[in-house]
Amino acid sequence: MSENYEPNIVAFLCNWCSYAGADLAGTSRVHYPANIQVIRVMCSGRVNPLYVMNALQQGADGVLISGCHPGDCHYMEGNFYARRRMGMLKDLMEFVGVDPKRFHMSWVSASEGHKWKEVVEKTVEEAREAGPFEGFRRRQIDW
Amino acid sequence: MDLEQLRKTAAEVVVREDVKYLIGWKQGSYGYRVAPVFVEDASGAAELLFSPLCTANLATYLTLVEKTPLPRGQEADKRKVALLVKGCDSRAVTQLIVEHGINRDQVIVVGCPCPGVVDTEKLAEKYPEQGKPAEVEWNGENFVLLCDDKETELPRDQFLAEKCRLCRHPNPVISDITVGEPVEPWTLADDNGVEEIEGKNLEERQAYWEEQFSKCIRCYSCRNVCPLCYCQDCILDRLNPTWVNRAVNFSENTAFNIARAFHLAGRCIECGECERVCPANIPLGKLNRKMAREVRDKYGFEPGVDPEAEPFQASFKPDDPEDFIL
């Protein structure tokens, strides 16, 4: 691992809570690591497990999924489905040898700008520990 | 298993007016092969077979039927399909009912309690296949191979298929007609292959699966044979968006295998068909069993047991485990 390695994190944020929470962190001038690439989705339940796979294949070193707190989902129950799905995906990925430090899920509400900062810091720190993801990343082919 | 009774029952079912055909097994053309057969009249029932060689899960054929658009003025054939099932196959039927893949009133389940089937690969290794069909029968605890007018005793612990060593439901979970006596469930083997991998650290696991997944030739046999992989528009075939590239390399193979295992999480009924048909001998059963175990231990759900259940991935409990959430 090189000295100045910076992990690449792809974050899927739900439109109603976590995205607004991250926005609040921005407007309240909270500083957090800049390793996060945010993708806004309408609900954490909309995140297909294949998004996670694709992110890792295409060069992400870690993935973060964030949604509303259980019971606060804009669509009533989307985050419950996401929780069940992602819990299993995490087990499966760990089983095939992907470091569980690369995959995180969190509940961040629209008023939790500071929690968002903590979540990002934790995610980046753990991804940094895990190092660059070489597992099943798509290799560039030299033709 | 009384074959006469099976054939008689099948003939009675097939002649019913509301039955389209019965799907069963028949003797294959050579060696230890057993072929599926679609019986449409009473005379066809005479070639039906139920023996330790009947490994195939016939529930696959329920959803394989092509649904072509009907010409104007024609009525769809609404007759029922009858199906011979072992314990594991009946779980596939149950799971299909749970998912509304088939309607309960569209299928007649003819249950055959199953004392376990043989692993034909192991059998062919010890006793090579010949040009003519051979028979295997149950004989108390063990199997017996009938070939060239000779009877060879096959010890159960040596030839029993992997899926049967771990089988918890040898008797059909649902059946309209049961042929034969229920069998006593046996004690399970304790080595399901999952703990072995969980004992490794991450690098070793990665190395193990890299070796396995690199063998994959992406023939999609595992998907095609699976009774629960029946999406008309499979994400693996879709080009826009391309979820999994078609290139055969470790990266795409892993994505494919994880996607396949994930799509079967909470649905796989462990009939072992994917592993049996895999030309590269990838231990797909370990992935499936791992997911089945997580689903059972963490969420208290077992697929294909209760036809009234909610589909696992399309339901939730407010108190699902969330220890992994930051």
PDB file of C-alpha atoms in Angstrom, chain A residues 48-51 53-54 57 64 70 77 80-100 103-107 115 119 122-123 133-139 141, chain B residues 194 197-198 202 205-206 209-210 213 235 242-245 250-252 254-255 258-259 261-263 265 286-287 290-291 294-295 298-299 311-322 324-326:
ATOM      1  CA  ASN A  48     -29.841  -3.410  -5.498  1.00  0.00           C
ATOM      2  CA  PRO A  49     -27.134  -5.698  -4.094  1.00  0.00           C
ATOM      3  CA  LEU A  50     -25.675  -5.672  -7.580  1.00  0.00           C
ATOM      4  CA  TYR A  51     -24.973  -1.941  -7.180  1.00  0.00           C
ATOM      5  CA  MET A  53     -20.997  -5.588  -6.518  1.00  0.00           C
ATOM      6  CA  ASN A  54     -20.652  -3.243  -9.460  1.00  0.00           C
ATOM      7  CA  GLN A  57     -15.851  -4.245  -9.516  1.00  0.00           C
ATOM      8  CA  LEU A  64     -21.678   2.777   2.318  1.00  0.00           C
ATOM      9  CA  PRO A  70     -36.238   2.155  10.982  1.00  0.00           C
ATOM     10  CA  GLU A  77     -40.892   0.115   5.115  1.00  0.00           C
ATOM     11  CA  PHE A  80     -36.543  -2.681   6.590  1.00  0.00           C
ATOM     12  CA  TYR A  81     -36.170  -4.542   3.317  1.00  0.00           C
ATOM     13  CA  ALA A  82     -32.779  -2.950   2.787  1.00  0.00           C
ATOM     14  CA  ARG A  83     -31.643  -4.046   6.222  1.00  0.00           C
ATOM     15  CA  ARG A  84     -32.581  -7.653   5.594  1.00  0.00           C
ATOM     16  CA  ARG A  85     -31.003  -7.698   2.152  1.00  0.00           C
ATOM     17  CA  MET A  86     -27.774  -5.957   3.031  1.00  0.00           C
ATOM     18  CA  GLY A  87     -27.303  -8.020   6.169  1.00  0.00           C
ATOM     19  CA  MET A  88     -27.320 -11.121   4.026  1.00  0.00           C
ATOM     20  CA  LEU A  89     -25.146  -9.564   1.352  1.00  0.00           C
ATOM     21  CA  LYS A  90     -22.578  -8.696   3.975  1.00  0.00           C
ATOM     22  CA  ASP A  91     -22.505 -12.310   5.193  1.00  0.00           C
ATOM     23  CA  LEU A  92     -22.192 -13.601   1.661  1.00  0.00           C
ATOM     24  CA  MET A  93     -19.381 -11.219   0.748  1.00  0.00           C
ATOM     25  CA  GLU A  94     -17.506 -12.077   3.898  1.00  0.00           C
ATOM     26  CA  PHE A  95     -17.918 -15.740   3.012  1.00  0.00           C
ATOM     27  CA  VAL A  96     -16.263 -15.271  -0.374  1.00  0.00           C
ATOM     28  CA  GLY A  97     -13.397 -13.318   1.160  1.00  0.00           C
ATOM     29  CA  VAL A  98     -14.359  -9.650   0.894  1.00  0.00           C
ATOM     30  CA  ASP A  99     -13.247  -7.744   3.993  1.00  0.00           C
ATOM     31  CA  PRO A 100     -16.375  -6.756   5.994  1.00  0.00           C
ATOM     32  CA  PHE A 103     -19.138  -2.589   3.476  1.00  0.00           C
ATOM     33  CA  HIS A 104     -21.132  -0.426   5.830  1.00  0.00           C
ATOM     34  CA  MET A 105     -24.692   0.517   6.391  1.00  0.00           C
ATOM     35  CA  SER A 106     -26.018   3.265   8.614  1.00  0.00           C
ATOM     36  CA  TRP A 107     -29.143   5.127   9.571  1.00  0.00           C
ATOM     37  CA  LYS A 115     -23.747  11.647  12.875  1.00  0.00           C
ATOM     38  CA  VAL A 119     -20.256   7.602   9.908  1.00  0.00           C
ATOM     39  CA  LYS A 122     -15.555   5.493  10.511  1.00  0.00           C
ATOM     40  CA  THR A 123     -16.171   4.169   6.994  1.00  0.00           C
ATOM     41  CA  PHE A 133      -9.514  -3.511  -3.023  1.00  0.00           C
ATOM     42  CA  GLU A 134      -7.924  -5.999  -5.365  1.00  0.00           C
ATOM     43  CA  GLY A 135     -10.361  -8.889  -4.931  1.00  0.00           C
ATOM     44  CA  PHE A 136     -12.675  -9.193  -7.869  1.00  0.00           C
ATOM     45  CA  ARG A 137     -12.035  -5.757  -9.258  1.00  0.00           C
ATOM     46  CA  ARG A 138     -12.301  -5.491 -13.025  1.00  0.00           C
ATOM     47  CA  ARG A 139      -8.815  -5.578 -14.480  1.00  0.00           C
ATOM     48  CA  ILE A 141      -6.795  -5.127 -20.200  1.00  0.00           C
TER      49      ILE A 141
ATOM     50  CA  VAL B 194     -19.574 -24.183   5.377  1.00  0.00           C
ATOM     51  CA  ILE B 197     -14.519 -22.224   4.839  1.00  0.00           C
ATOM     52  CA  GLU B 198     -15.538 -20.091   7.783  1.00  0.00           C
ATOM     53  CA  LEU B 202     -10.083 -13.674   4.553  1.00  0.00           C
ATOM     54  CA  ARG B 205     -11.177 -17.625   1.554  1.00  0.00           C
ATOM     55  CA  GLN B 206     -10.410 -15.230  -1.240  1.00  0.00           C
ATOM     56  CA  TRP B 209     -13.055 -18.859  -4.148  1.00  0.00           C
ATOM     57  CA  GLU B 210     -10.735 -17.332  -6.718  1.00  0.00           C
ATOM     58  CA  PHE B 213     -14.829 -19.124  -9.576  1.00  0.00           C
ATOM     59  CA  ILE B 235     -30.591  -9.966 -15.141  1.00  0.00           C
ATOM     60  CA  THR B 242     -25.493  -4.837 -18.293  1.00  0.00           C
ATOM     61  CA  TRP B 243     -25.376  -5.979 -14.713  1.00  0.00           C
ATOM     62  CA  VAL B 244     -22.799  -8.657 -15.240  1.00  0.00           C
ATOM     63  CA  ASN B 245     -20.489  -8.493 -18.240  1.00  0.00           C
ATOM     64  CA  PHE B 250     -12.540 -13.874 -12.282  1.00  0.00           C
ATOM     65  CA  SER B 251     -14.183 -10.498 -11.723  1.00  0.00           C
ATOM     66  CA  GLU B 252     -17.313 -11.195 -13.749  1.00  0.00           C
ATOM     67  CA  THR B 254     -17.486 -13.665  -8.995  1.00  0.00           C
ATOM     68  CA  ALA B 255     -20.162 -11.083  -9.675  1.00  0.00           C
ATOM     69  CA  ILE B 258     -22.535 -13.863  -5.876  1.00  0.00           C
ATOM     70  CA  ALA B 259     -25.584 -12.593  -7.742  1.00  0.00           C
ATOM     71  CA  ALA B 261     -26.263 -17.098  -4.611  1.00  0.00           C
ATOM     72  CA  PHE B 262     -27.881 -13.885  -3.427  1.00  0.00           C
ATOM     73  CA  HIS B 263     -30.936 -14.308  -5.597  1.00  0.00           C
ATOM     74  CA  ALA B 265     -30.871 -16.524  -0.414  1.00  0.00           C
ATOM     75  CA  LYS B 286     -21.562 -24.425  -0.042  1.00  0.00           C
ATOM     76  CA  LEU B 287     -22.669 -20.930  -1.031  1.00  0.00           C
ATOM     77  CA  LYS B 290     -24.174 -20.811   3.894  1.00  0.00           C
ATOM     78  CA  MET B 291     -27.020 -18.492   2.939  1.00  0.00           C
ATOM     79  CA  GLU B 294     -27.743 -17.535   7.908  1.00  0.00           C
ATOM     80  CA  VAL B 295     -31.396 -17.200   7.012  1.00  0.00           C
ATOM     81  CA  LYS B 298     -30.529 -15.094  12.096  1.00  0.00           C
ATOM     82  CA  TYR B 299     -34.017 -14.692  10.713  1.00  0.00           C
ATOM     83  CA  PRO B 311     -41.379 -14.752   0.654  1.00  0.00           C
ATOM     84  CA  PHE B 312     -38.240 -14.111   2.672  1.00  0.00           C
ATOM     85  CA  GLN B 313     -36.763 -11.233   0.707  1.00  0.00           C
ATOM     86  CA  ALA B 314     -40.116  -9.572   0.156  1.00  0.00           C
ATOM     87  CA  SER B 315     -40.956  -9.368   3.839  1.00  0.00           C
ATOM     88  CA  PHE B 316     -39.340  -8.160   7.033  1.00  0.00           C
ATOM     89  CA  LYS B 317     -39.645  -8.195  10.770  1.00  0.00           C
ATOM     90  CA  PRO B 318     -39.187  -4.990  12.763  1.00  0.00           C
ATOM     91  CA  ASP B 319     -36.682  -6.803  14.968  1.00  0.00           C
ATOM     92  CA  ASP B 320     -34.440  -8.192  12.242  1.00  0.00           C
ATOM     93  CA  PRO B 321     -30.790  -8.228  13.371  1.00  0.00           C
ATOM     94  CA  GLU B 322     -28.992  -4.950  12.723  1.00  0.00           C
ATOM     95  CA  PHE B 324     -23.829  -4.642  11.401  1.00  0.00           C
ATOM     96  CA  ILE B 325     -25.293  -1.149  11.140  1.00  0.00           C
ATOM     97  CA  LEU B 326     -23.090   1.738  12.217  1.00  0.00           C
TER      98      LEU B 326
END
